[in-house]
Coordinates of C-alpha atoms in Angstrom, one line a residue:
X1 CA 3.0 37.7 97.4
X2 CA 3.0 35.1 100.1
X3 CA 5.9 33.5 100.3
X4 CA 6.8 30.2 99.7
X5 CA 6.5 27.5 103.1
X6 CA 8.3 24.8 104.0
X7 CA 6.2 22.7 102.5
X8 CA 5.8 24.6 99.7
X9 CA 9.6 24.2 99.1
X10 CA 9.2 20.2 99.9
X11 CA 6.7 19.9 97.1
X12 CA 8.6 21.6 94.2
X13 CA 11.4 19.6 95.2
X14 CA 9.1 16.3 95.0
X15 CA 7.7 17.2 91.3
X16 CA 10.9 18.4 90.4
X17 CA 12.1 15.0 91.2
X18 CA 9.7 13.6 89.3
X19 CA 9.9 15.3 86.7
X20 CA 12.8 14.6 86.1
X21 CA 12.5 10.7 86.9
X22 CA 10.1 10.7 83.6
X23 CA 11.7 12.7 80.9
X24 CA 15.1 11.9 81.7
X25 CA 15.6 9.9 78.0
X26 CA 12.9 12.0 75.7
X27 CA 13.8 14.3 73.0
X28 CA 11.5 17.1 74.2
X29 CA 13.0 20.1 75.6
X30 CA 11.7 21.1 79.2
X31 CA 12.6 23.1 82.4
X32 CA 11.9 21.1 84.7
X33 CA 11.7 23.3 87.4
X34 CA 9.1 25.5 85.4
X35 CA 7.3 22.2 84.8
X36 CA 6.8 21.6 88.5
X37 CA 5.9 25.2 89.2
X38 CA 3.1 24.4 86.6
X39 CA 1.8 21.4 88.1
X40 CA 1.6 22.8 91.1
X41 CA -0.5 25.9 89.8
X42 CA -2.7 23.8 87.7
X43 CA -3.5 21.7 91.5
X44 CA -3.8 24.7 93.6
X45 CA -1.2 23.9 95.6
X46 CA 0.7 27.0 96.5
X47 CA 1.2 28.6 100.0
X48 CA 0.6 24.1 100.9
X49 CA 0.2 24.3 104.5
X50 CA 1.9 20.8 105.7
X51 CA 3.5 17.7 104.0
X52 CA 0.3 14.8 104.5
X53 CA 1.7 12.1 106.2
X54 CA 2.7 8.9 105.0
X55 CA 1.3 5.5 106.0
X56 CA -1.5 6.1 107.3
X57 CA -5.1 4.3 106.4
X58 CA -7.6 6.0 105.0
X59 CA -9.7 3.3 105.2
X60 CA -11.3 0.8 107.6
X61 CA -13.4 -2.7 108.1
X62 CA -16.7 -0.6 107.3
X63 CA -15.9 0.3 104.0
X64 CA -17.5 -1.3 101.3
X65 CA -17.5 0.3 97.3
X66 CA -19.8 -1.1 95.0
X67 CA -19.2 -0.6 91.4
X68 CA -21.8 0.2 89.1
X69 CA -22.6 2.6 86.0
X70 CA -24.3 5.1 86.1
X71 CA -27.2 3.7 84.0
X72 CA -27.3 0.3 85.5
X73 CA -30.7 1.8 87.5
X74 CA -33.2 3.0 85.5
X75 CA -36.8 4.7 86.1
X76 CA -39.1 6.8 83.5
X77 CA -38.6 10.1 83.8
X78 CA -35.7 10.4 86.1
X79 CA -32.2 10.9 85.5
X80 CA -30.2 7.7 86.3
X81 CA -27.7 9.3 88.7
X82 CA -30.4 10.5 90.8
X83 CA -32.0 7.0 90.4
X84 CA -28.9 5.4 91.6
X85 CA -28.6 7.7 94.5
X86 CA -32.1 6.6 95.8
X87 CA -31.0 3.1 95.2
X88 CA -27.7 3.5 97.6
X89 CA -29.8 5.7 100.1
X90 CA -33.5 3.5 100.3
X91 CA -31.5 0.2 100.1
X92 CA -28.2 -0.2 100.6
X93 CA -26.7 3.2 102.7
X94 CA -26.1 1.0 106.3
X95 CA -23.4 -1.0 104.2
X96 CA -21.9 1.0 101.5
X97 CA -19.1 3.2 101.7
X98 CA -18.5 4.3 98.5
X99 CA -19.3 4.0 95.3
X100 CA -17.4 3.6 92.0
X101 CA -19.5 5.5 89.2
X102 CA -18.1 3.9 85.9
X103 CA -17.5 6.3 83.2
X104 CA -20.1 9.3 83.5
X105 CA -18.8 11.4 80.8
X106 CA -19.9 11.6 77.0
X107 CA -18.3 8.8 75.4
X108 CA -18.7 7.1 71.7
X109 CA -17.5 3.5 72.7
X110 CA -16.4 0.7 75.4
X111 CA -19.5 1.6 77.4
X112 CA -17.6 5.0 78.7
X113 CA -14.0 4.3 78.6
X114 CA -13.8 6.0 75.0
X115 CA -13.9 9.4 76.3
X116 CA -14.7 12.4 74.4
X117 CA -14.9 14.7 76.7
X118 CA -13.3 14.7 80.6
X119 CA -14.8 17.3 81.9
X120 CA -18.3 16.8 81.2
X121 CA -21.1 14.3 82.5
X122 CA -23.0 12.3 79.7
X123 CA -26.5 14.4 79.1
X124 CA -28.1 11.0 79.3
X125 CA -26.8 10.1 83.0
X126 CA -27.0 13.7 84.8
X127 CA -24.7 16.8 85.5
X128 CA -22.3 17.3 88.3
X129 CA -25.2 18.4 90.6
X130 CA -26.3 14.4 90.4
X131 CA -22.0 13.3 90.4
X132 CA -21.9 15.9 93.7
X133 CA -24.7 14.8 95.8
X134 CA -23.9 11.1 95.3
X135 CA -19.6 12.5 96.5
X136 CA -21.8 14.2 99.1
X137 CA -23.2 11.1 101.4
X138 CA -20.4 8.4 99.9
X139 CA -17.3 8.1 99.1
X140 CA -16.9 8.6 95.4
X141 CA -14.9 7.0 92.8
X142 CA -14.6 7.8 89.5
X143 CA -12.2 7.0 86.3
X144 CA -9.3 8.3 85.1
X145 CA -9.3 7.1 81.3
X146 CA -5.7 8.0 81.2
X147 CA -4.1 5.8 78.8
X148 CA -6.2 6.6 75.3
X149 CA -9.1 8.8 74.6
X150 CA -11.8 8.4 71.9
X151 CA -11.2 8.5 68.2
X152 CA -13.5 10.9 67.8
X153 CA -12.9 13.1 70.2
X154 CA -12.2 17.1 69.7
X155 CA -8.3 16.5 71.0
X156 CA -8.1 13.9 68.5
X157 CA -10.1 15.8 65.8
X158 CA -7.4 18.4 66.1
X159 CA -4.6 16.2 65.8
X160 CA -5.7 15.1 62.6
X161 CA -5.9 19.1 61.6
X162 CA -2.7 20.2 63.2
X163 CA -4.4 22.2 65.5
X164 CA -4.6 22.6 69.7
X165 CA -5.0 21.1 71.8
X166 CA -4.9 17.9 70.5
X167 CA -2.3 18.8 67.8
X168 CA 1.2 16.5 69.7
X169 CA -1.2 14.4 71.9
X170 CA -1.2 11.4 70.7
X171 CA 1.3 8.3 70.7
X172 CA 2.6 7.5 67.0
X173 CA 4.8 5.0 65.3
X174 CA 6.0 3.1 62.3
X175 CA 5.0 0.2 60.6
X176 CA 8.7 -1.1 60.0
X177 CA 10.0 -0.3 64.0
X178 CA 9.8 -3.6 65.9
X179 CA 6.6 -4.3 68.0
X180 CA 6.8 -7.5 68.4
X181 CA 7.4 -7.5 71.8
X182 CA 4.2 -5.4 72.5
X183 CA 1.5 -6.9 75.1
X184 CA -1.6 -5.7 75.0
X185 CA -5.1 -7.7 75.9
X186 CA -6.6 -7.7 72.3
X187 CA -6.7 -9.0 68.9
X188 CA -6.9 -6.1 66.6
X189 CA -4.0 -4.4 65.1
X190 CA -1.8 -2.1 67.2
X191 CA -1.2 0.8 64.7
X192 CA -4.3 2.6 62.8
X193 CA -3.1 4.5 59.9
X194 CA -5.0 8.0 59.4
X195 CA -4.9 11.3 57.4
X196 CA -3.6 14.2 58.9
X197 CA -2.5 17.7 57.8
X198 CA 1.1 16.3 57.4
X199 CA 0.3 13.4 55.5
X200 CA -0.4 9.7 56.8
X201 CA 0.5 8.4 60.3
X202 CA -0.1 5.5 62.8
X203 CA -1.6 6.1 65.7
X204 CA -1.1 3.3 69.1
X205 CA -4.2 1.5 69.6
X206 CA -3.6 -0.4 72.5
X207 CA -7.5 -1.7 72.9
X208 CA -9.4 -0.6 69.5
X209 CA -8.8 2.0 67.1
X210 CA -11.6 3.7 68.3
X211 CA -9.1 4.0 71.7
X212 CA -6.2 6.3 70.5
X213 CA -2.9 6.4 72.5
X214 CA -1.9 9.9 74.3
X215 CA 1.3 10.3 74.4
X216 CA 3.0 11.7 77.8
X217 CA 6.3 12.2 76.2
X218 CA 4.0 15.3 75.8
X219 CA 4.2 17.5 78.8
X220 CA 1.1 19.3 77.9
X221 CA -0.9 16.1 78.3
X222 CA 0.2 15.3 81.5
X223 CA -0.7 18.6 82.5
X224 CA -4.5 18.6 81.1
X225 CA -4.7 15.1 82.9
X226 CA -3.7 17.0 85.5
X227 CA -6.2 19.8 85.4
X228 CA -8.9 17.0 85.1
X229 CA -7.8 15.8 88.6
X230 CA -8.1 19.3 89.7
X231 CA -12.0 19.8 87.9
X232 CA -13.0 15.8 89.4
X233 CA -11.6 16.6 93.3
X234 CA -13.1 19.7 93.1
X235 CA -16.6 17.9 92.3
X236 CA -16.4 15.6 94.7
X237 CA -14.0 12.6 93.8
X238 CA -11.9 11.9 96.4
X239 CA -10.8 7.6 94.8
X240 CA -9.3 7.9 91.1
X241 CA -9.2 5.0 89.5
X242 CA -6.4 4.6 87.2
X243 CA -7.7 3.2 84.3
X244 CA -5.1 0.5 82.1
X245 CA -2.3 2.4 83.4
X246 CA 0.6 -0.3 82.9
X247 CA 0.1 0.7 79.4
X248 CA 0.7 4.5 79.6
X249 CA 4.5 4.8 78.6
X250 CA 5.4 3.3 75.4
X251 CA 8.5 2.3 73.5
X252 CA 9.4 0.7 70.5
X253 CA 11.3 -2.2 70.8
X254 CA 10.0 -2.8 74.5
X255 CA 6.9 -4.7 75.8
X256 CA 5.6 -1.0 76.3
X257 CA 4.3 -2.3 79.5
X258 CA 4.8 -1.7 83.2
X259 CA 7.7 0.8 82.1
X260 CA 9.8 2.9 84.5
X261 CA 8.3 5.8 83.3
X262 CA 4.8 4.7 83.8
X263 CA 5.4 4.1 87.6
X264 CA 7.0 7.7 88.2
X265 CA 4.1 9.5 86.6
X266 CA 1.9 7.1 88.7
X267 CA 4.2 8.5 91.9
X268 CA 4.0 12.0 90.3
X269 CA -0.2 11.6 90.3
X270 CA -0.1 10.1 93.9
X271 CA 2.0 13.5 95.4
X272 CA -0.3 15.7 93.8
X273 CA -3.4 14.6 94.9
X274 CA -2.3 13.7 98.5
X275 CA -1.3 17.1 98.9
X276 CA -4.6 18.6 97.7
X277 CA -6.4 16.4 99.2
X278 CA -4.6 14.0 101.9
X279 CA -7.4 11.0 102.2
X280 CA -8.2 11.1 98.4
X281 CA -6.7 7.6 97.0
X282 CA -4.8 6.3 93.9
X283 CA -6.4 3.1 92.9
X284 CA -4.6 1.2 89.9
X285 CA -6.5 -0.7 87.4
X286 CA -3.7 -3.5 86.3
X287 CA -5.2 -6.4 84.7
X288 CA -1.5 -7.9 84.6
X289 CA 0.3 -11.5 85.8
X290 CA 0.1 -11.0 89.9
X291 CA 3.6 -10.0 90.8
X292 CA 3.6 -7.5 87.8
X293 CA 0.3 -6.2 89.4
X294 CA 1.6 -6.0 93.0
X295 CA 4.6 -3.5 91.8
X296 CA 2.1 -1.1 91.9
X297 CA 2.3 -0.3 95.4
X298 CA 6.0 0.8 94.7
X299 CA 7.1 1.5 98.1
X300 CA 4.4 2.2 99.4
X301 CA 4.5 5.9 97.3
X302 CA 2.4 4.6 94.3
X303 CA -0.9 3.1 94.6
X304 CA -2.9 3.2 97.8
X305 CA -4.5 0.3 96.2
X306 CA -4.4 -2.2 93.7
X307 CA -7.0 -4.2 92.6
X308 CA -6.3 -8.2 93.7
X309 CA -6.7 -9.4 89.9
X310 CA -5.7 -13.2 90.9
X311 CA -8.7 -13.7 93.5
X312 CA -11.4 -14.0 90.8
X313 CA -10.6 -16.7 88.6
X314 CA -8.1 -18.6 91.4
X315 CA -12.0 -18.4 93.6
X316 CA -14.2 -19.3 91.2
X317 CA -12.0 -22.2 90.2
X318 CA -11.6 -23.5 93.6
X319 CA -15.5 -23.0 93.9
X320 CA -16.2 -25.0 90.8
X321 CA -13.6 -27.5 91.0
X322 CA -13.9 -28.3 94.8
X323 CA -9.9 -27.5 95.3
X324 CA -9.1 -24.8 97.0
X325 CA -5.0 -25.6 96.8
X326 CA -4.0 -23.1 94.1
X327 CA -5.9 -20.3 96.4
X328 CA -4.5 -21.6 99.3
X329 CA -0.7 -21.1 97.2
X330 CA -1.5 -17.8 96.2
X331 CA -2.4 -16.3 99.1
X332 CA 0.2 -17.8 101.0
X333 CA 2.6 -15.8 98.7
X334 CA 0.8 -12.4 98.8
X335 CA 3.1 -10.3 100.9
X336 CA 1.1 -8.0 103.6
X337 CA 0.4 -4.5 102.4
X338 CA 2.1 -1.3 103.9
X339 CA 0.2 0.7 106.1
X340 CA -0.7 3.9 103.9
X341 CA -1.7 0.9 101.3
X342 CA -4.3 -2.1 100.7
X343 CA -5.5 -4.7 98.1
X344 CA -8.8 -3.4 96.9
X345 CA -10.4 -7.5 96.8
X346 CA -13.2 -7.8 94.3
X347 CA -14.5 -10.9 92.5
X348 CA -16.4 -9.9 89.9
X349 CA -16.7 -6.6 87.8
X350 CA -18.1 -4.9 84.4
X351 CA -15.9 -6.7 82.4
X352 CA -14.7 -10.2 83.3
X353 CA -13.2 -12.9 84.8
X354 CA -9.3 -12.4 84.2
X355 CA -7.0 -14.9 83.2
X356 CA -3.8 -13.4 82.7
X357 CA -3.6 -12.9 86.0
X358 CA -3.9 -16.5 86.4
X359 CA -0.5 -17.4 84.5
X360 CA 1.5 -19.3 86.7
X361 CA -0.8 -20.1 89.2
X362 CA -2.9 -22.3 87.5
X363 CA -1.8 -24.5 84.4
X364 CA -2.7 -24.3 80.7
X365 CA -4.9 -27.2 81.4
X366 CA -6.9 -26.0 83.8
X367 CA -7.4 -22.6 82.8
X368 CA -8.4 -24.5 79.7
X369 CA -11.5 -26.3 81.8
X370 CA -12.1 -23.6 83.9
X371 CA -12.6 -21.8 80.2
X372 CA -14.8 -24.6 79.0
X373 CA -16.8 -25.0 82.5
X374 CA -17.9 -21.6 81.9
X375 CA -18.7 -22.0 78.2
X376 CA -20.9 -24.9 79.2
X377 CA -22.9 -22.1 81.9
X378 CA -23.4 -19.7 79.6
X379 CA -20.2 -17.3 79.4
X380 CA -18.1 -16.5 76.5
X381 CA -14.1 -15.9 75.9
X382 CA -12.2 -13.0 74.8
X383 CA -8.8 -13.4 73.3
X384 CA -5.4 -11.7 73.3
X385 CA -2.9 -12.0 71.0
X386 CA 0.1 -13.7 71.0
X387 CA 3.8 -12.7 69.6
X388 CA 3.4 -15.7 67.8
X389 CA 0.6 -14.5 66.1
X390 CA -1.3 -17.2 68.1
X391 CA -4.3 -16.3 69.8
X392 CA -5.1 -17.1 73.9
X393 CA -8.3 -16.6 76.1
X394 CA -7.9 -13.4 78.1
X395 CA -11.0 -13.4 80.1
X396 CA -14.0 -14.8 80.8
X397 CA -17.3 -13.2 79.8
X398 CA -20.3 -13.9 82.5
X399 CA -21.9 -13.0 85.5
X400 CA -20.5 -14.4 88.8
X401 CA -24.2 -15.8 89.5
X402 CA -24.1 -17.6 86.5
X403 CA -20.4 -18.1 86.9
X404 CA -20.8 -20.6 90.1
X405 CA -23.9 -22.2 89.2
X406 CA -22.4 -25.4 89.0
X407 CA -18.8 -27.7 89.4
X408 CA -16.7 -29.3 86.4
X409 CA -19.6 -31.6 86.6
X410 CA -22.3 -29.5 85.5
X411 CA -25.1 -27.1 87.0
X412 CA -26.9 -27.8 90.4
X413 CA -28.8 -27.7 93.1
X414 CA -26.1 -25.2 95.0
X415 CA -25.6 -22.4 92.8
X416 CA -26.8 -19.7 95.6
X417 CA -24.6 -21.3 98.1
X418 CA -21.5 -21.2 96.2
X419 CA -22.4 -17.6 95.3
X420 CA -22.6 -16.3 99.1
X421 CA -20.1 -18.5 100.3
X422 CA -17.4 -16.6 97.5
X423 CA -18.6 -13.4 98.8
X424 CA -18.0 -14.5 102.7
X425 CA -14.4 -15.6 101.6
X426 CA -13.7 -12.1 99.8
X427 CA -15.1 -10.2 102.9
X428 CA -13.7 -12.1 105.2
X429 CA -9.6 -11.2 103.4
X430 CA -7.2 -8.3 103.7
X431 CA -8.1 -5.4 101.6
X432 CA -11.1 -3.8 100.8
X433 CA -13.9 -5.1 99.5
X434 CA -15.2 -4.0 96.3
X435 CA -18.6 -5.7 95.0
X436 CA -20.1 -5.3 91.5
X437 CA -24.1 -4.1 91.7
X438 CA -24.5 -7.3 89.4
X439 CA -23.3 -9.6 92.4
X440 CA -25.1 -7.8 95.2
X441 CA -28.6 -7.9 92.7
X442 CA -27.6 -11.5 91.9
X443 CA -28.4 -10.6 88.2
X444 CA -27.5 -13.4 85.7
X445 CA -26.5 -13.8 81.7
X446 CA -27.5 -10.4 79.8
X447 CA -27.9 -13.0 76.5
X448 CA -29.9 -9.7 74.9
X449 CA -27.6 -7.3 75.5
X450 CA -24.8 -9.2 74.1
X451 CA -26.9 -9.2 70.5
X452 CA -28.2 -6.3 70.3
X453 CA -24.8 -4.8 71.5
X454 CA -22.1 -7.6 69.5
X455 CA -20.0 -7.4 72.9
X456 CA -19.2 -10.1 75.0
X457 CA -18.6 -8.1 78.1
X458 CA -22.3 -6.7 77.5
X459 CA -23.4 -10.2 79.1
X460 CA -22.4 -9.0 82.6
X461 CA -24.1 -5.2 82.1
X462 CA -27.7 -5.6 82.3
X463 CA -29.6 -2.4 82.9
X464 CA -32.5 -2.8 85.5
X465 CA -36.3 -1.3 85.5
X466 CA -35.8 0.3 88.9
X467 CA -39.7 -0.5 90.0
X468 CA -39.3 -4.1 88.9
X469 CA -35.9 -4.0 91.0
X470 CA -37.4 -2.9 94.3
X471 CA -40.4 -4.9 93.4
X472 CA -37.6 -8.1 93.3
X473 CA -36.0 -6.9 97.0
X474 CA -39.1 -6.6 98.5
X475 CA -40.4 -10.3 97.6
X476 CA -39.7 -13.0 100.0
X477 CA -39.5 -15.6 97.7
X478 CA -37.3 -13.6 95.0
X479 CA -33.9 -15.0 94.4
X480 CA -32.4 -12.0 93.6
X481 CA -34.4 -10.1 96.9
X482 CA -32.4 -13.0 99.1
X483 CA -28.9 -12.9 97.7
X484 CA -29.1 -9.1 98.7
X485 CA -30.2 -9.4 101.9
X486 CA -27.3 -12.2 102.9
X487 CA -24.8 -10.4 101.1
X488 CA -25.9 -6.9 103.0
X489 CA -25.8 -9.0 106.2
X490 CA -22.3 -10.3 105.9
X491 CA -21.4 -6.8 105.2
X492 CA -23.4 -5.5 108.6
X493 CA -21.2 -8.2 110.7
X494 CA -17.9 -7.3 108.9
X495 CA -18.2 -3.4 110.0
X496 CA -18.3 -4.7 113.5
X497 CA -15.2 -6.8 113.4
X498 CA -11.8 -5.2 114.2
X499 CA -10.4 -7.8 113.0
X500 CA -11.9 -7.4 109.4
X501 CA -10.0 -4.0 109.2
X502 CA -8.1 -4.2 105.8
X503 CA -4.8 -4.2 107.5
X504 CA -5.5 -6.3 110.1
X505 CA -2.8 -9.6 110.2
X506 CA -3.8 -12.7 108.3
X507 CA -2.4 -16.2 107.7
X508 CA -3.4 -18.5 105.8
X509 CA -4.6 -22.1 107.2
X510 CA -4.1 -25.5 106.1
X511 CA -7.5 -27.4 106.5
X512 CA -6.8 -29.7 103.1
X513 CA -8.1 -29.1 99.6
X514 CA -11.7 -28.9 99.9
X515 CA -11.4 -26.1 102.8
X516 CA -9.9 -23.1 102.6
X517 CA -9.3 -21.6 106.0
X518 CA -7.6 -18.0 107.4
X519 CA -6.9 -16.4 110.4
X520 CA -7.2 -12.4 110.7
X521 CA -6.6 -10.7 114.2
X522 CA -6.9 -7.2 115.2
X523 CA -4.6 -4.1 115.8
X524 CA -4.7 -4.6 119.4
X525 CA -5.3 -8.4 119.2
X526 CA -7.9 -8.4 121.1
X527 CA -10.1 -10.0 118.4
X528 CA -9.5 -13.1 116.5
X529 CA -11.6 -14.5 113.3
X530 CA -11.4 -17.6 111.5
X531 CA -13.1 -17.7 108.2
X532 CA -13.5 -21.6 107.5
X533 CA -15.3 -22.3 104.1
X534 CA -16.4 -26.0 102.6
X535 CA -15.5 -25.0 99.0
X536 CA -17.1 -28.5 98.0
X537 CA -20.5 -29.8 97.6
X538 CA -19.6 -32.3 100.5
X539 CA -20.2 -32.1 104.1
X540 CA -16.9 -32.1 105.8
X541 CA -15.8 -32.6 109.5
X542 CA -13.8 -29.9 111.3
X543 CA -12.0 -30.4 114.5
X544 CA -12.2 -27.2 116.1
X545 CA -8.4 -28.3 117.5
X546 CA -7.0 -28.2 114.0
X547 CA -7.7 -24.3 113.7
X548 CA -5.7 -23.5 117.3
X549 CA -8.9 -21.8 119.2
X550 CA -7.7 -20.5 122.6
X551 CA -8.8 -22.6 125.1
X552 CA -9.8 -20.1 127.8
X553 CA -11.7 -18.1 125.4
X554 CA -15.2 -18.4 124.6
X555 CA -16.2 -18.6 120.3
X556 CA -19.3 -18.1 118.1
X557 CA -19.8 -17.9 114.6
X558 CA -20.7 -14.6 113.9
X559 CA -22.9 -15.7 110.8
X560 CA -25.0 -18.4 112.2
X561 CA -24.9 -17.4 115.6
X562 CA -23.7 -21.4 117.0
X563 CA -21.4 -21.3 119.8
X564 CA -18.6 -23.5 120.2
X565 CA -17.5 -24.7 123.9
X566 CA -14.9 -26.9 123.7
X567 CA -12.2 -27.3 121.2
X568 CA -12.2 -30.7 120.6
X569 CA -15.6 -30.2 119.4
X570 CA -16.2 -31.5 116.0
X571 CA -18.7 -29.9 113.9
X572 CA -20.2 -30.4 110.1
X573 CA -19.7 -27.7 107.7
X574 CA -22.3 -28.1 104.9
X575 CA -21.3 -27.2 101.5
X576 CA -20.0 -23.7 100.7
X577 CA -21.0 -22.5 103.9
X578 CA -18.3 -20.2 106.1
X579 CA -17.8 -19.8 109.2
X580 CA -16.6 -16.6 110.9
X581 CA -15.6 -18.1 114.4
X582 CA -14.5 -15.5 116.5
X583 CA -13.8 -14.8 120.3
X584 CA -16.5 -13.2 121.9
X585 CA -14.7 -11.0 124.3
X586 CA -12.9 -9.6 121.7
X587 CA -15.5 -9.1 119.3
X588 CA -17.7 -5.8 119.0
X589 CA -20.9 -7.6 116.9
X590 CA -21.2 -10.2 119.9

């Protein structure tokens, strides 16, 4: 047997430290050194060559990730995963570097987030070969649904029967426990009574009674997920989205949210993953207030990326009110991400516009006005339960295209411009952009899908007939085609700008409440880009001297191609127009 390397010893020391920190206060007896060795073997990390480098950015301005379900695009006689790859190859290959395929495993509810079997691909989508084919050409992001699994899974059936694997995999509590402080995003009962081989028990269900929370106090659960991660890496997954990870560790009498053991588990998974594949990434999905969300960066030793959850509600609010003051104040408060970490920016997703990340940023009255505006545009609202038994809006369910069809005064004729403006802002921000496929395609609210499924979130989960979609994209008069072309154009421009690197310098500009602006600068300081957006339905003047352009440089708008020759020039910004003003000398794209 080959003697352990220095990197092996370093890895084992790290793993032992993580394990001791996680299990220091549990009643489970275990030998932490032995568990560390088992985790190392499960990830096949014996004879490690070298310790992975820290503070390395595994991304650039060329990166953009499209988020989609595996069956969003359907074509008769073809596996949906094959159709999906065909779409990216034929229509988006030059602008998309990564694909997030939402849960592609067998499932029982919640459109995939109630997993029956983590090791399989849903047969209705395709197989592992189809997954690997996508991973060969695009950076593949997959969900690690780590907090819970299906109440109809083999693990849970075994839990009820006292068999392995599963016998001790699920978190139980007593109705007599103090659960008043538990934070969760649902109004259903937290505990579900089930009959087991040992009699009645109450299992913990953060999200639904078909999504039963796993008990990571049992190291066997941890080992199962380490094996799952290794399996996904072997099949080409390079980005892991830790779904609902903030709820992972539970302690009755506490909020059971963001507990220190949860953070340590994220640190443990990062250690294992980066030793296995140094450029593989962890992204935490924590739809919680902004400050708590940022805590998942740790000290650049937890998530490589965190979802920028406050961006969607604040940006939508700015565009429907014509007032960017809250968006601006929030951005000024955001710390720059350290090298080796980045924000994951998005403004639409398969869920909805989360409202918890806007708490403390928008007043209750402003949130109510936003909710009412979205209702007027055909949206629905999901609620969560408060400690006092009241319900509070948790999420707005609506397609982004419909969310931006008007202002608080009602629908108007500026919807498409407002929609493109939202993306032009997001694509300019510090961070890696994630674009929901239905935003890329300009998809509208799907009311039939809501009615058929009974779930509000289905409003933004339309399934396209692929041939019909292709006809729309190829038609010059189609709204879908126009949106698709304009967002693709923005992505192509973005790829060529060093100042749009996800970690390049960013400063907020102060241009009034109706003009949102920020400045980006490349690492070598050769290129600046001033992102200037009119978030109102009025034509607004802008004096270029207000954004401090260097007089000795020539400046141009990357989007329109307009050249600017004087710092004293006054320009009119059209409603919802965005300018990407750059100095030509430092711009690779001009």
